[in-house]
XYZ file of N, CA and C in Angstrom:
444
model
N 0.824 -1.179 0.000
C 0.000 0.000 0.000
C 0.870 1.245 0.000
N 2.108 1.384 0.521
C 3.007 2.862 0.560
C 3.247 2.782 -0.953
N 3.391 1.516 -1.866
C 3.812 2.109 -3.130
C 2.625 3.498 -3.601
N 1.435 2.978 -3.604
C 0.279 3.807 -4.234
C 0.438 5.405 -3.490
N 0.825 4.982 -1.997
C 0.901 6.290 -1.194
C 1.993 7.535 -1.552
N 2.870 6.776 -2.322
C 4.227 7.502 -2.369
C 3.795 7.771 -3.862
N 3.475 7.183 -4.755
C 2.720 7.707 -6.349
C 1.966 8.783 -6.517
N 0.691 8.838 -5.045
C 0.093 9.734 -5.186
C 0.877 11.279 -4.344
N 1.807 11.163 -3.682
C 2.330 11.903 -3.063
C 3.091 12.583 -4.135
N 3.781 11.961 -4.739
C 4.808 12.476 -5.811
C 3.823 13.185 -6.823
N 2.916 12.951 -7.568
C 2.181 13.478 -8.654
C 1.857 14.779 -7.551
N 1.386 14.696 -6.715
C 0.496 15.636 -5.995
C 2.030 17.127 -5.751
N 2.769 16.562 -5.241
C 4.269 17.383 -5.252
C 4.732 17.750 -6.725
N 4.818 17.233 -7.879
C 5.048 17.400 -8.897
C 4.265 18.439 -9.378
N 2.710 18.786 -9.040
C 1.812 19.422 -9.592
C 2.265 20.656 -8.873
N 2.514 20.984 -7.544
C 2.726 21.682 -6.582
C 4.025 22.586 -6.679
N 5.018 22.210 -7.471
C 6.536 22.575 -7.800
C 6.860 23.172 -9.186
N 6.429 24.824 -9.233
C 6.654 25.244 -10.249
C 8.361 25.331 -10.810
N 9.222 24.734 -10.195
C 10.530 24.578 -11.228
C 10.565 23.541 -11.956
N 9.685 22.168 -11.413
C 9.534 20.688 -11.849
C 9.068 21.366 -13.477
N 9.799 20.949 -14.248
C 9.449 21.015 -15.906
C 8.320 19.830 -16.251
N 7.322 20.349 -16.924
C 5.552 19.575 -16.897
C 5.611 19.568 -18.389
N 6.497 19.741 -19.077
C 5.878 19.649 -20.827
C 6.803 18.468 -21.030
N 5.343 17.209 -21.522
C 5.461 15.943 -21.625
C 6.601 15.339 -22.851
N 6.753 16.559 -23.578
C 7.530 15.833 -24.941
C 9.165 16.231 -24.405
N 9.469 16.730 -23.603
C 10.649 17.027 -22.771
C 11.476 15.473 -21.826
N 10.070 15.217 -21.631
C 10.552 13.890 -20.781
C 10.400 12.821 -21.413
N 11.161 11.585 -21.348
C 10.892 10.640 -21.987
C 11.630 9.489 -20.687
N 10.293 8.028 -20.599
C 10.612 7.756 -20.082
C 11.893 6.507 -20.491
N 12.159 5.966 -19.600
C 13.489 4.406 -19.884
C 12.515 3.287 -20.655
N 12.660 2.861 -21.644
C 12.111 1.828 -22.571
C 13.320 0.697 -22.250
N 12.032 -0.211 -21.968
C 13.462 -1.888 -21.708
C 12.517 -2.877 -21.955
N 13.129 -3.832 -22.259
C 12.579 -5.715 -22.463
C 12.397 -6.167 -21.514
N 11.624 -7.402 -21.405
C 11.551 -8.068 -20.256
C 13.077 -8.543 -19.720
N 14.224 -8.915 -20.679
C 15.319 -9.511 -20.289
C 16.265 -8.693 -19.246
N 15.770 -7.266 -19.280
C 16.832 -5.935 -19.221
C 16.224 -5.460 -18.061
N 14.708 -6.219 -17.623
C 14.203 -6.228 -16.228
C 14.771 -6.204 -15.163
N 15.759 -7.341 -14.674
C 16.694 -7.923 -13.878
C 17.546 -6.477 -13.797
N 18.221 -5.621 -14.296
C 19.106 -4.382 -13.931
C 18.615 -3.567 -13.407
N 17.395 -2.982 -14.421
C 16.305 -1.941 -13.135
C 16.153 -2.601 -11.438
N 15.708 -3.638 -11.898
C 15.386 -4.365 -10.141
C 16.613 -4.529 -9.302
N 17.625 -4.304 -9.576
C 19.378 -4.560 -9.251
C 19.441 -2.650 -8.840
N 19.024 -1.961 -9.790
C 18.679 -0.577 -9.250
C 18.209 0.009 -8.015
N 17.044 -0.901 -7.883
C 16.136 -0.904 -6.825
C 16.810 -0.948 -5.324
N 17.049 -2.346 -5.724
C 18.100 -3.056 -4.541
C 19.606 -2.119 -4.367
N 19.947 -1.457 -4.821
C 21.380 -0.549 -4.674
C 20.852 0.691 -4.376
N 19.718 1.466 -4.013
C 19.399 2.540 -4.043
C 19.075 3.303 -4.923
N 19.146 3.393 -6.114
C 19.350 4.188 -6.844
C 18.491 4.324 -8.250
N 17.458 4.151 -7.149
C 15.967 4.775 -7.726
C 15.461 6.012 -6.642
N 14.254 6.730 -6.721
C 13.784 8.004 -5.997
C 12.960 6.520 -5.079
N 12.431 5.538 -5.352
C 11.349 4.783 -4.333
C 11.689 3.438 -4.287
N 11.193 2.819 -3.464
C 12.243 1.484 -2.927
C 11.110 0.295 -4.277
N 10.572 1.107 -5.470
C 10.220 0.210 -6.472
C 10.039 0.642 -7.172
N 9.515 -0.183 -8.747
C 9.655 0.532 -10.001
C 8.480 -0.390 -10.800
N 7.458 0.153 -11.712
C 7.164 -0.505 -12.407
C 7.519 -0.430 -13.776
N 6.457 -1.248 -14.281
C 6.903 -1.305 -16.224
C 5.703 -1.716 -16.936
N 5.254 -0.618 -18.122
C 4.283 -0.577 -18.193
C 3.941 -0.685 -20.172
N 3.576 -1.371 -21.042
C 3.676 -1.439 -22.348
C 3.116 -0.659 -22.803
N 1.510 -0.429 -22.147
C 0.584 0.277 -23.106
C -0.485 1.217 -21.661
N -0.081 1.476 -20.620
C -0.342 2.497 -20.011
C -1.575 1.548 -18.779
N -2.226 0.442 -19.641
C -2.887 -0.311 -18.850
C -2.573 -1.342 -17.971
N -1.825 -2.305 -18.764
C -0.588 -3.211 -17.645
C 0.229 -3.197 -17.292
N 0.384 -2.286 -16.078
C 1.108 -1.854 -15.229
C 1.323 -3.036 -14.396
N 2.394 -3.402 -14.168
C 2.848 -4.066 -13.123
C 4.333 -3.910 -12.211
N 3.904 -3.485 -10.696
C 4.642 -2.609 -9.749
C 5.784 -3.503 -9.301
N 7.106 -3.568 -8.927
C 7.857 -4.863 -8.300
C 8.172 -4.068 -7.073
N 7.701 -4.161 -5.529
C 7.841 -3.415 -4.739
C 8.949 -4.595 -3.548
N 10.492 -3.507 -3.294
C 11.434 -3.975 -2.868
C 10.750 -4.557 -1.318
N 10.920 -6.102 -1.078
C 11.183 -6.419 0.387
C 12.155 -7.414 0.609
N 12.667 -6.498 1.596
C 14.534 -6.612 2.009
C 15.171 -6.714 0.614
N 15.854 -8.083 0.000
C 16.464 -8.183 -0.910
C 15.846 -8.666 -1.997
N 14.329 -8.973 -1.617
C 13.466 -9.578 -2.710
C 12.167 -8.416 -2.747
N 11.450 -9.262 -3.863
C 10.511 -8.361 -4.706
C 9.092 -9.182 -4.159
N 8.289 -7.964 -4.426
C 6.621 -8.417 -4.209
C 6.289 -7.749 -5.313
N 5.163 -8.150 -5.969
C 4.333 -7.537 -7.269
C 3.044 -7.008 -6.952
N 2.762 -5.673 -7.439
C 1.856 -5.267 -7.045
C 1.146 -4.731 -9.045
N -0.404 -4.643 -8.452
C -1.409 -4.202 -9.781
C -2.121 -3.173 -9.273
N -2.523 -2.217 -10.053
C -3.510 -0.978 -9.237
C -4.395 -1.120 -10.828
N -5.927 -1.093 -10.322
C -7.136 -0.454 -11.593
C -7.207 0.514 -11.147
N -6.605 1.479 -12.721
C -6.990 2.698 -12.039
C -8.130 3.227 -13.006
N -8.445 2.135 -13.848
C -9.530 2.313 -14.907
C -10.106 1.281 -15.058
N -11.676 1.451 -15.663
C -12.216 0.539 -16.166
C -11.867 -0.688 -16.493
N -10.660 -0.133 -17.657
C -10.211 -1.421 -18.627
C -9.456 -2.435 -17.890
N -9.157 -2.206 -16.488
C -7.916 -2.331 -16.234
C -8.890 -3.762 -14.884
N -9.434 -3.325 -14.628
C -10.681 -4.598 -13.687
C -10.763 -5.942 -13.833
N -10.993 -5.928 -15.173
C -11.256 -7.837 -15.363
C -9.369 -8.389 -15.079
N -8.383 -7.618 -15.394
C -7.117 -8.011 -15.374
C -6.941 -7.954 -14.208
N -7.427 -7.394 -12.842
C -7.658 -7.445 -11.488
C -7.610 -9.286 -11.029
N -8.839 -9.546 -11.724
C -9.591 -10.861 -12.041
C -8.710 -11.880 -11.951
N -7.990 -11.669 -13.386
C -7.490 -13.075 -13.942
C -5.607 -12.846 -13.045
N -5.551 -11.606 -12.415
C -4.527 -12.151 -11.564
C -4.641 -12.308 -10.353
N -5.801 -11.995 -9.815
C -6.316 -12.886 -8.359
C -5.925 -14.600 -8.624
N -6.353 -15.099 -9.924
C -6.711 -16.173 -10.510
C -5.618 -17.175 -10.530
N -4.339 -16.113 -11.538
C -3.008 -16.614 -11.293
C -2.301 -16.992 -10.224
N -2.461 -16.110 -9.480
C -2.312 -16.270 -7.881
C -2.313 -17.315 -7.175
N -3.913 -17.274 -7.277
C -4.476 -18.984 -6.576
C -4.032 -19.700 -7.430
N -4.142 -20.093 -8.785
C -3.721 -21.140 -9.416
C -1.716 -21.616 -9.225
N -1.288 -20.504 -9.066
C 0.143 -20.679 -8.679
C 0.378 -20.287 -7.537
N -0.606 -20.998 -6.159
C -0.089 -20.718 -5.003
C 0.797 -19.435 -4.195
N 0.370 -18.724 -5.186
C 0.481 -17.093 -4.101
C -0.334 -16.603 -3.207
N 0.288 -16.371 -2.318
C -0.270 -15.348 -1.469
C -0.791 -13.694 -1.971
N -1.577 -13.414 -1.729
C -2.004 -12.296 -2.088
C -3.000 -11.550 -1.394
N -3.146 -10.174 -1.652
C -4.751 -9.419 -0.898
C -4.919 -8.574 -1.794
N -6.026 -8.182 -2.171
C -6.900 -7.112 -3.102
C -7.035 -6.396 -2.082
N -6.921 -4.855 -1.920
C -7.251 -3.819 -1.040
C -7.884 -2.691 -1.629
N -8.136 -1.472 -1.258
C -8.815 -0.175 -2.520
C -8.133 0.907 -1.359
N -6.961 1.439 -2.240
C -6.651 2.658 -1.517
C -7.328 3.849 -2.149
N -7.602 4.706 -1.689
C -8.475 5.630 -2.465
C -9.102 6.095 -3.515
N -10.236 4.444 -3.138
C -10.707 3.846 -3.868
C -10.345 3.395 -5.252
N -9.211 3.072 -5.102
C -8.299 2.273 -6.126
C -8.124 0.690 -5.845
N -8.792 0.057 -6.600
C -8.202 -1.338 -6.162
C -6.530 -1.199 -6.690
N -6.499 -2.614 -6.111
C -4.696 -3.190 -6.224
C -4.802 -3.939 -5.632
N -4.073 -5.058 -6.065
C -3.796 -6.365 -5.899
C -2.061 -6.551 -5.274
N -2.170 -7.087 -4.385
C -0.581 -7.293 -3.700
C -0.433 -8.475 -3.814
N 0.687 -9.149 -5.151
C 1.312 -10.348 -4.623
C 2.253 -10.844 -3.821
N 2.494 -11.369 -2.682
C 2.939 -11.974 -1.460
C 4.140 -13.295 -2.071
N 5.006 -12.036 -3.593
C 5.569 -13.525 -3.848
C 6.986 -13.737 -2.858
N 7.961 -12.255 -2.579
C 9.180 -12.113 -1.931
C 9.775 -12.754 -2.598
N 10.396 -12.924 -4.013
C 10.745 -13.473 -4.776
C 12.713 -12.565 -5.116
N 13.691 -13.467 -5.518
C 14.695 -13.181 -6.048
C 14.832 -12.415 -7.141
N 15.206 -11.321 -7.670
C 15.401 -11.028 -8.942
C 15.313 -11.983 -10.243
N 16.034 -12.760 -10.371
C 15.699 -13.679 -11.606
C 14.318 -14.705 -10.936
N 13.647 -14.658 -9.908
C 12.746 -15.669 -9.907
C 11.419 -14.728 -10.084
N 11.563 -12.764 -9.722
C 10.718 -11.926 -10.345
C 10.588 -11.661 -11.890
N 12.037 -11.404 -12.420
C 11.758 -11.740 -13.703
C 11.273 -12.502 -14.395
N 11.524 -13.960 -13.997
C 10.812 -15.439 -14.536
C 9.239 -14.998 -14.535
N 8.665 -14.372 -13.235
C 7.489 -14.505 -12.859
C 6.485 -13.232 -13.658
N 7.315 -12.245 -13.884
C 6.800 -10.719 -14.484
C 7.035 -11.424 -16.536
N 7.472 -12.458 -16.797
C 7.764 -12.844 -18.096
C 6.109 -13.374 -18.425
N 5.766 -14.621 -16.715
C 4.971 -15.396 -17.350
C 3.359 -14.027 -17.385
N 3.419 -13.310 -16.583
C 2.612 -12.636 -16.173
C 1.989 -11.854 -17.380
N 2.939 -11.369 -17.844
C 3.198 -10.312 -18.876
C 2.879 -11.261 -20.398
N 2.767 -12.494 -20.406
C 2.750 -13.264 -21.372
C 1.174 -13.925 -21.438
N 0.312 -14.508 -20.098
C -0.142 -15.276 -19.616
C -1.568 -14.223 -19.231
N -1.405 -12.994 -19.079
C -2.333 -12.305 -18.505
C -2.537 -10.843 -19.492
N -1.974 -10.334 -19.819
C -1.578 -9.480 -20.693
C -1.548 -9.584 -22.279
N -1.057 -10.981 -22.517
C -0.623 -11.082 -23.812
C 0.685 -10.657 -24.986
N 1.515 -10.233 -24.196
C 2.656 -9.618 -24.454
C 3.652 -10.886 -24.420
N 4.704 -10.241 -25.244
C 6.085 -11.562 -25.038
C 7.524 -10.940 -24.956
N 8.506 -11.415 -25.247
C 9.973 -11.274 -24.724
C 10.271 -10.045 -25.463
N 9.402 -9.676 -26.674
C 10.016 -8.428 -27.670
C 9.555 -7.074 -27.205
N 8.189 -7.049 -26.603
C 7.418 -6.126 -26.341
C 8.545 -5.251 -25.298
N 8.033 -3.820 -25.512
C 8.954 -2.677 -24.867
C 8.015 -2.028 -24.105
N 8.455 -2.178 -23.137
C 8.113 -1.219 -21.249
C 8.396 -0.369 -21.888
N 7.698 1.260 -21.033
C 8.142 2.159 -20.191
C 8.536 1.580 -18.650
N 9.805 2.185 -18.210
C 10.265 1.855 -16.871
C 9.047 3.310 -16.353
N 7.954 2.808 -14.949
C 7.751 3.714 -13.974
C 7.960 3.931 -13.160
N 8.157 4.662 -11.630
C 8.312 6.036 -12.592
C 9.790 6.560 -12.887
């Protein structure tokens, strides 16, 4: 739940900070593969990101969060739209079907889904491959935006 807290904190500060530069074609975010996953998350773990996680996102809807605990990763999902609900669904689904732990919560009034995997870097990558393949429809070629 602090990932969503610290997302909405930052946008809300970003809006708030007239030196923060706001014209979108200025910024561009980090584009990476699923393979090139494993370094961002190696990022994570060394500090040297602004938040102790990062997601990666193809097409603005499947978002999926890898939020640092201790030296391993948990996966997190937020609907923050419509479209984005039934994929709520089918990874509750994954979950149970692959013995994860998990909880659906609604932070202001946002669902999100927390997976309870605490997983290794290459055993998050393995798992954000099948996810991203299995739930999504995407494969090894498809290109993230790194968020944020």
């Amino acid at each position: 739940m602090n990932i969503f807290k610290s997302i909405i904190n930052s946008v809300k500060n970003f809006g708030k900070n007239t030196g923060t530069e706001k014209r979108r074609d200025r910024f561009t975010a980090k584009k990476i593969q699923l393979d090139e996953l494993g370094e961002e998350l190696q990022r994570v773990l060394d500090g040297k990101t602004d938040f102790n996680f990062i997601g990666i996102t193809a097409n603005g809807y499947n978002s999926l969060f890898f939020v640092r605990n201790d030296q391993n990763f948990n996966l997190e999902f937020r609907a923050l739209k419509k479209i984005q609900l039934p994929y709520l669904e089918l990874l509750e689904q994954f979950a149970s079907k692959n013995n994860i732990n998990f909880e659906t919560e609604k932070l202001d009034r946002i669902p999100y889904l927390n997976l309870k995997t605490n997983t290794s870097i290459t055993e998050t990558v393995h798992l954000a491959k099948r996810i991203q393949k299995e739930i999504f429809g995407n494969n090894d070629s498809t290109l993230y935006k790194v968020i944020p």
